[in-house]
Short mmCIF file of C-alpha atoms in Angstrom, two decimals:
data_model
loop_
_atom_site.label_atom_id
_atom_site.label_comp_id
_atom_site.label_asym_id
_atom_site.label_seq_id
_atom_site.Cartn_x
_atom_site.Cartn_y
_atom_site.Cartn_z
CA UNK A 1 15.50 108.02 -3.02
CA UNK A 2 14.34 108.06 -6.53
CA UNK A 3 12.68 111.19 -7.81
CA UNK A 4 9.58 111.47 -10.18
CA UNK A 5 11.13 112.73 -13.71
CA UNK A 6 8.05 113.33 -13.98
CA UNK A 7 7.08 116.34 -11.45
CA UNK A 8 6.58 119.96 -12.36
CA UNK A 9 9.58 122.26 -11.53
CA UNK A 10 7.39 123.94 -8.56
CA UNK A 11 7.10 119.90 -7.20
CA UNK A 12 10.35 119.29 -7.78
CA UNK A 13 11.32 122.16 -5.63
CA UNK A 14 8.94 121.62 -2.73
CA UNK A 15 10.61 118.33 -2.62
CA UNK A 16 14.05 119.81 -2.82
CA UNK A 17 13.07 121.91 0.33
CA UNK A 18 11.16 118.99 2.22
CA UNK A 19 14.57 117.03 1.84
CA UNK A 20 16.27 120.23 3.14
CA UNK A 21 14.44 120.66 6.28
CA UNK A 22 14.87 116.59 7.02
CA UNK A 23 18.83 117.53 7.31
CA UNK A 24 19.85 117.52 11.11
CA UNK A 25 20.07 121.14 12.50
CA UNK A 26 22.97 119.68 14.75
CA UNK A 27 25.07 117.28 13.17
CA UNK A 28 28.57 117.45 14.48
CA UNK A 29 31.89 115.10 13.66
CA UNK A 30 31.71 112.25 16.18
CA UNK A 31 35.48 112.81 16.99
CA UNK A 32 34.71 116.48 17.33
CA UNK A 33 31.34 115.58 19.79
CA UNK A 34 34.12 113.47 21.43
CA UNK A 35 36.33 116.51 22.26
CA UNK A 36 33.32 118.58 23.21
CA UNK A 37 31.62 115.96 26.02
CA UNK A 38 35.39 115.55 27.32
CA UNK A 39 36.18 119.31 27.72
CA UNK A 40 32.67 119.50 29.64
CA UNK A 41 33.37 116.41 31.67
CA UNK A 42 36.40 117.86 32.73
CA UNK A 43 34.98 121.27 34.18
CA UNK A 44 31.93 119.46 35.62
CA UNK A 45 34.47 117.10 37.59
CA UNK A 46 36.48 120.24 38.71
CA UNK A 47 33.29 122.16 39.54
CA UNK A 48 31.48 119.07 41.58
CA UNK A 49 33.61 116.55 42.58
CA UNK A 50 37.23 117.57 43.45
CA UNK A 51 38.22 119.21 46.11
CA UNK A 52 39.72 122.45 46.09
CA UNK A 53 42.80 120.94 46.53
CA UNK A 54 42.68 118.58 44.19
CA UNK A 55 41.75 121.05 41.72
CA UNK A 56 44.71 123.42 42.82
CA UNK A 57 47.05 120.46 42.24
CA UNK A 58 45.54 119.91 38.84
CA UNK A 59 45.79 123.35 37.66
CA UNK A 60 49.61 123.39 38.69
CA UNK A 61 50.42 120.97 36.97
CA UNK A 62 48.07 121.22 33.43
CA UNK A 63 47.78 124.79 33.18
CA UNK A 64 50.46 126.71 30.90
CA UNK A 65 52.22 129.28 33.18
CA UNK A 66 54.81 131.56 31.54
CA UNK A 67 57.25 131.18 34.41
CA UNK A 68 58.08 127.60 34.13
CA UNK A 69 60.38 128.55 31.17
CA UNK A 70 62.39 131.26 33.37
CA UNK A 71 63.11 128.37 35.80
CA UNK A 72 65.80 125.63 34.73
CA UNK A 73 64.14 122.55 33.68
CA UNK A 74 66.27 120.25 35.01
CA UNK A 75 64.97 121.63 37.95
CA UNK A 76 61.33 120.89 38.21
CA UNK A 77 59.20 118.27 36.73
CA UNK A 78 58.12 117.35 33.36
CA UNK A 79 54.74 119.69 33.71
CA UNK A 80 56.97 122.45 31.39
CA UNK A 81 56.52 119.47 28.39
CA UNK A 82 52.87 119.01 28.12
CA UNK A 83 50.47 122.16 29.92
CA UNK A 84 51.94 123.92 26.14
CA UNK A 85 48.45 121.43 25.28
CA UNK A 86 46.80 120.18 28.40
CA UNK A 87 46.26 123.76 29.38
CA UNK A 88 43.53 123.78 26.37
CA UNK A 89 41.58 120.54 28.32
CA UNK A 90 40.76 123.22 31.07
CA UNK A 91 38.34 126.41 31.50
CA UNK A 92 37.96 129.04 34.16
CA UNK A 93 34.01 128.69 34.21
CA UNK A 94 31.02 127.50 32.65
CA UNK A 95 30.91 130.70 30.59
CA UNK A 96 34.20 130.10 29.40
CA UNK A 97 33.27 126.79 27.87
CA UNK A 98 30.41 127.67 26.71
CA UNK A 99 31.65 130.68 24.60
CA UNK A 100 34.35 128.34 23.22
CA UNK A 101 32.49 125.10 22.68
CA UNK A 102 29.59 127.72 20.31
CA UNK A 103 32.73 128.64 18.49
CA UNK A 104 33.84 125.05 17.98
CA UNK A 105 30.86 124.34 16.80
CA UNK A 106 30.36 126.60 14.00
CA UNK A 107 34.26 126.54 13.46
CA UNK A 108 35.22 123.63 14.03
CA UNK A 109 33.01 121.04 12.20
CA UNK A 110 34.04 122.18 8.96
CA UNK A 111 37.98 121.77 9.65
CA UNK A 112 37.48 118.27 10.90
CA UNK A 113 34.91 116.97 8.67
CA UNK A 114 38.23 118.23 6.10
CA UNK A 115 40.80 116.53 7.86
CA UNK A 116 39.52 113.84 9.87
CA UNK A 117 40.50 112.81 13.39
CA UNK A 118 43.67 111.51 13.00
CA UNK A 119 44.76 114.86 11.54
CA UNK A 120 42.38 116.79 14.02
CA UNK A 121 44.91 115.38 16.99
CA UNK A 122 47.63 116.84 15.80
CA UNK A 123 46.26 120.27 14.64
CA UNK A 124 44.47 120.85 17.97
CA UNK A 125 48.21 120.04 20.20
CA UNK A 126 50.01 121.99 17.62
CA UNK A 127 47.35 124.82 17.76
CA UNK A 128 47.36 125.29 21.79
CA UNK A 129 50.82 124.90 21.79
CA UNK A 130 51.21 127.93 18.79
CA UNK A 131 49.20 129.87 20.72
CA UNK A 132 50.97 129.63 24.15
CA UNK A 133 54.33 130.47 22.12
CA UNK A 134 52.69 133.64 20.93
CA UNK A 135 51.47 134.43 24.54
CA UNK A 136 54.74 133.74 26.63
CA UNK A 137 56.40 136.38 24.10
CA UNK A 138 54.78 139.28 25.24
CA UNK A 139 54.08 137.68 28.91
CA UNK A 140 57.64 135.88 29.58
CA UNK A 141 58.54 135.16 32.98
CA UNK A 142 54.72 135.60 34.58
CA UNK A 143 52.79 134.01 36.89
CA UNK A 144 49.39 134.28 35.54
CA UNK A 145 47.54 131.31 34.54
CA UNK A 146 46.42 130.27 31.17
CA UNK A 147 43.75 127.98 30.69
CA UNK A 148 40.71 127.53 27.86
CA UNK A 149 40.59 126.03 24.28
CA UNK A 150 40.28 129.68 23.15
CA UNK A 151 43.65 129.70 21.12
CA UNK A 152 42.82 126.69 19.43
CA UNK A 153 39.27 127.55 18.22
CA UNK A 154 41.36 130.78 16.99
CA UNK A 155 42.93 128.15 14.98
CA UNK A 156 40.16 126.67 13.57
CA UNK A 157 39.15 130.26 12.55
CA UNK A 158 42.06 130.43 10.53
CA UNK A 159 41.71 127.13 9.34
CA UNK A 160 38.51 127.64 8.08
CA UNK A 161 39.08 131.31 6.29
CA UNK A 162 41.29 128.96 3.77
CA UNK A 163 38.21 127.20 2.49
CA UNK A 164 34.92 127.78 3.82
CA UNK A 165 33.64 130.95 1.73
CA UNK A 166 32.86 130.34 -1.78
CA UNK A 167 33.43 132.90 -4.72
CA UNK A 168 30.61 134.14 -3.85
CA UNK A 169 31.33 134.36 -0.30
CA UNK A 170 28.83 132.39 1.00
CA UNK A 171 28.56 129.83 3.60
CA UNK A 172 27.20 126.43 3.00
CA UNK A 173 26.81 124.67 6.40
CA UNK A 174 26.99 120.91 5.30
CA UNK A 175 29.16 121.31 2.40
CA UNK A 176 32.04 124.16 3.16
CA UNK A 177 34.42 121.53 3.70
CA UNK A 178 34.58 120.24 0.20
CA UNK A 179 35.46 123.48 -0.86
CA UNK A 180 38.67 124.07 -2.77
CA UNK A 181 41.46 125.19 -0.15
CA UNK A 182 42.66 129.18 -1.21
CA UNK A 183 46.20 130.07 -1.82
CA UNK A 184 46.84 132.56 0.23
CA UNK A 185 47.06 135.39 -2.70
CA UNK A 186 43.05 133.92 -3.42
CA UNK A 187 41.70 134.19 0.07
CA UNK A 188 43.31 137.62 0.86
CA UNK A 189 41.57 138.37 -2.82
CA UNK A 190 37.95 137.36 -1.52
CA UNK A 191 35.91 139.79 -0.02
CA UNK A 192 34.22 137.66 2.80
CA UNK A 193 37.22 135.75 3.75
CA UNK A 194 38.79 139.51 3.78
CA UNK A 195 35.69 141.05 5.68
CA UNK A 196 36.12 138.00 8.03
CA UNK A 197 39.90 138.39 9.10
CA UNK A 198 39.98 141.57 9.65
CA UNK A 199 36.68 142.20 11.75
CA UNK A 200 38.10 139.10 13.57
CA UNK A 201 41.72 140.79 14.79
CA UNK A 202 39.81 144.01 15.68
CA UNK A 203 37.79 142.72 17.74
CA UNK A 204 40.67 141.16 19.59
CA UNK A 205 42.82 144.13 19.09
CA UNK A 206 40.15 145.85 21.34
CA UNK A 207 39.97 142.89 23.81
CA UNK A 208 43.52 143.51 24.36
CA UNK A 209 43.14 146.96 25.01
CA UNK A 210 40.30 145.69 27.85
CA UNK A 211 37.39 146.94 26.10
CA UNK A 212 35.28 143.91 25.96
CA UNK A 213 35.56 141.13 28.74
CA UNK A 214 33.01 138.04 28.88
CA UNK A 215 31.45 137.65 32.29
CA UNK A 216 33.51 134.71 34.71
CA UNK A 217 36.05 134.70 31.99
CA UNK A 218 38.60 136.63 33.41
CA UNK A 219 41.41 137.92 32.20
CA UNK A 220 41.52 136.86 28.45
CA UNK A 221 44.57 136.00 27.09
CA UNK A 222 44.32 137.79 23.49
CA UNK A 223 47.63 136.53 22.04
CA UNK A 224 47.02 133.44 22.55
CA UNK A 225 43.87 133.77 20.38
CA UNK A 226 46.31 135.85 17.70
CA UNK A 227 48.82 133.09 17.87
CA UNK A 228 46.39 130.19 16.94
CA UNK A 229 44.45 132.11 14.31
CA UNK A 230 48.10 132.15 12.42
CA UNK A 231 49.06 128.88 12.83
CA UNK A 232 45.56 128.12 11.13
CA UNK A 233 45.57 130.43 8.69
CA UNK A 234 49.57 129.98 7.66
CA UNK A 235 49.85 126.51 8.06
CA UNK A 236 46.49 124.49 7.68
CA UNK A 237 48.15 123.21 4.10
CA UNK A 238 49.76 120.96 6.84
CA UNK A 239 46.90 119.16 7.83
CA UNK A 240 44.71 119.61 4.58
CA UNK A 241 44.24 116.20 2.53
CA UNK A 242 42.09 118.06 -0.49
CA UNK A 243 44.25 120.52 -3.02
#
């Protein structure tokens, strides 16, 4: 649209405003929409339409449980290979996706608007699996079961500290992905990005230590979350296309 060279700076920012307030308040990556109406598909079909059984089955053998790796694995079947990702497809409760799915949101968009959905694949399997790794070290040999995309919206988090804040340590909601990525000596340098990280591990720091726990979520697995907020953080120069 063409704009009067004409108008006074007062019109010319009443019309910058009016075009402001006809952007979409929810306008999400259609690969990362894609992820979100599968993840809820997948609990709604486990809540209402298999059996209890069924849903057993399904969590034996897509869940990540610590204990397959104390157990040869020429000895069982191939589940050991790919619950270090399918795990992530699965939640305990509605609560449980929801709190992850608000996260993805406002996490999440700006990473994959950056990298696209080709690249998005291969962060979110090598996320979930990062943060299982991270998990099974300090929980080796267990039986409990780990389920939720928690670990790799962690990732995402770390992802996004790289680029999102500008100098000035704002936030711009449409445009924070074509932000210049930070060396790491730069983002530990900027105040929000710094404000950010470490309000971020406290507050899991304190989740480990049982302080805060998120009604139907259970148990939450807080290394997990640690685990994936590295790999994003460390190695999102993997996935990143802009320098």
């Amino acid at each position: 649209m063409e704009r009067d060279q004409s108008a006074t700076p007062v019109e010319a920012d009443a019309e910058s405003a009016a075009e402001r307030r006809r952007e979409p308040a929810f306008n999400l990556p259609a690969s990362l929409t894609g992820i979100l109406l599968f993840l809820v598909t997948v609990h709604a079909l486990r809540t209402y339409v298999l059996s209890a059984a069924v849903d057993e089955e399904l969590i034996l053998n897509f869940a990540f449980l610590p204990v397959r790796y104390t157990i040869p694995l020429d000895t069982q079947g191939l589940a050991w290979l790919w619950t270090p990702v399918t795990y992530s497809f699965l939640h305990g409760s509605w609560e449980h996706l929801i709190f992850n799915i608000f996260w993805m949101v406002a996490f999440g968009a700006p990473v994959v608007r950056r990298i696209g959905p080709a690249r998005l694949a291969a962060f979110w399997c090598l996320a979930a699996a990062a943060s299982v790794a991270l998990h099974v070290v300090f929980h080796w040999g267990e039986l409990a079961i780990v389920v939720g995309a928690s670990g790799v919206v962690s990732g995402f988090m770390g992802a996004a500290v790289r680029f999102v804040f500008s100098p000035s340590g704002r936030i711009s909601r449409q445009f924070a992905h074509l932000n210049r990525r930070l060396s790491l000596t730069e983002t530990l340098a900027n105040r929000s990005a710094l404000v950010f990280t470490g309000i971020w591990f406290l507050t899991n720091f304190l989740v480990g230590l049982g302080l805060f726990s998120a009604g139907g979520m259970g148990s939450i697995a807080w290394e997990a979350h640690i685990g994936g907020f590295l790999f994003g953080f460390f190695l999102f120069g993997w996935f990143d296309p802009r320098r």
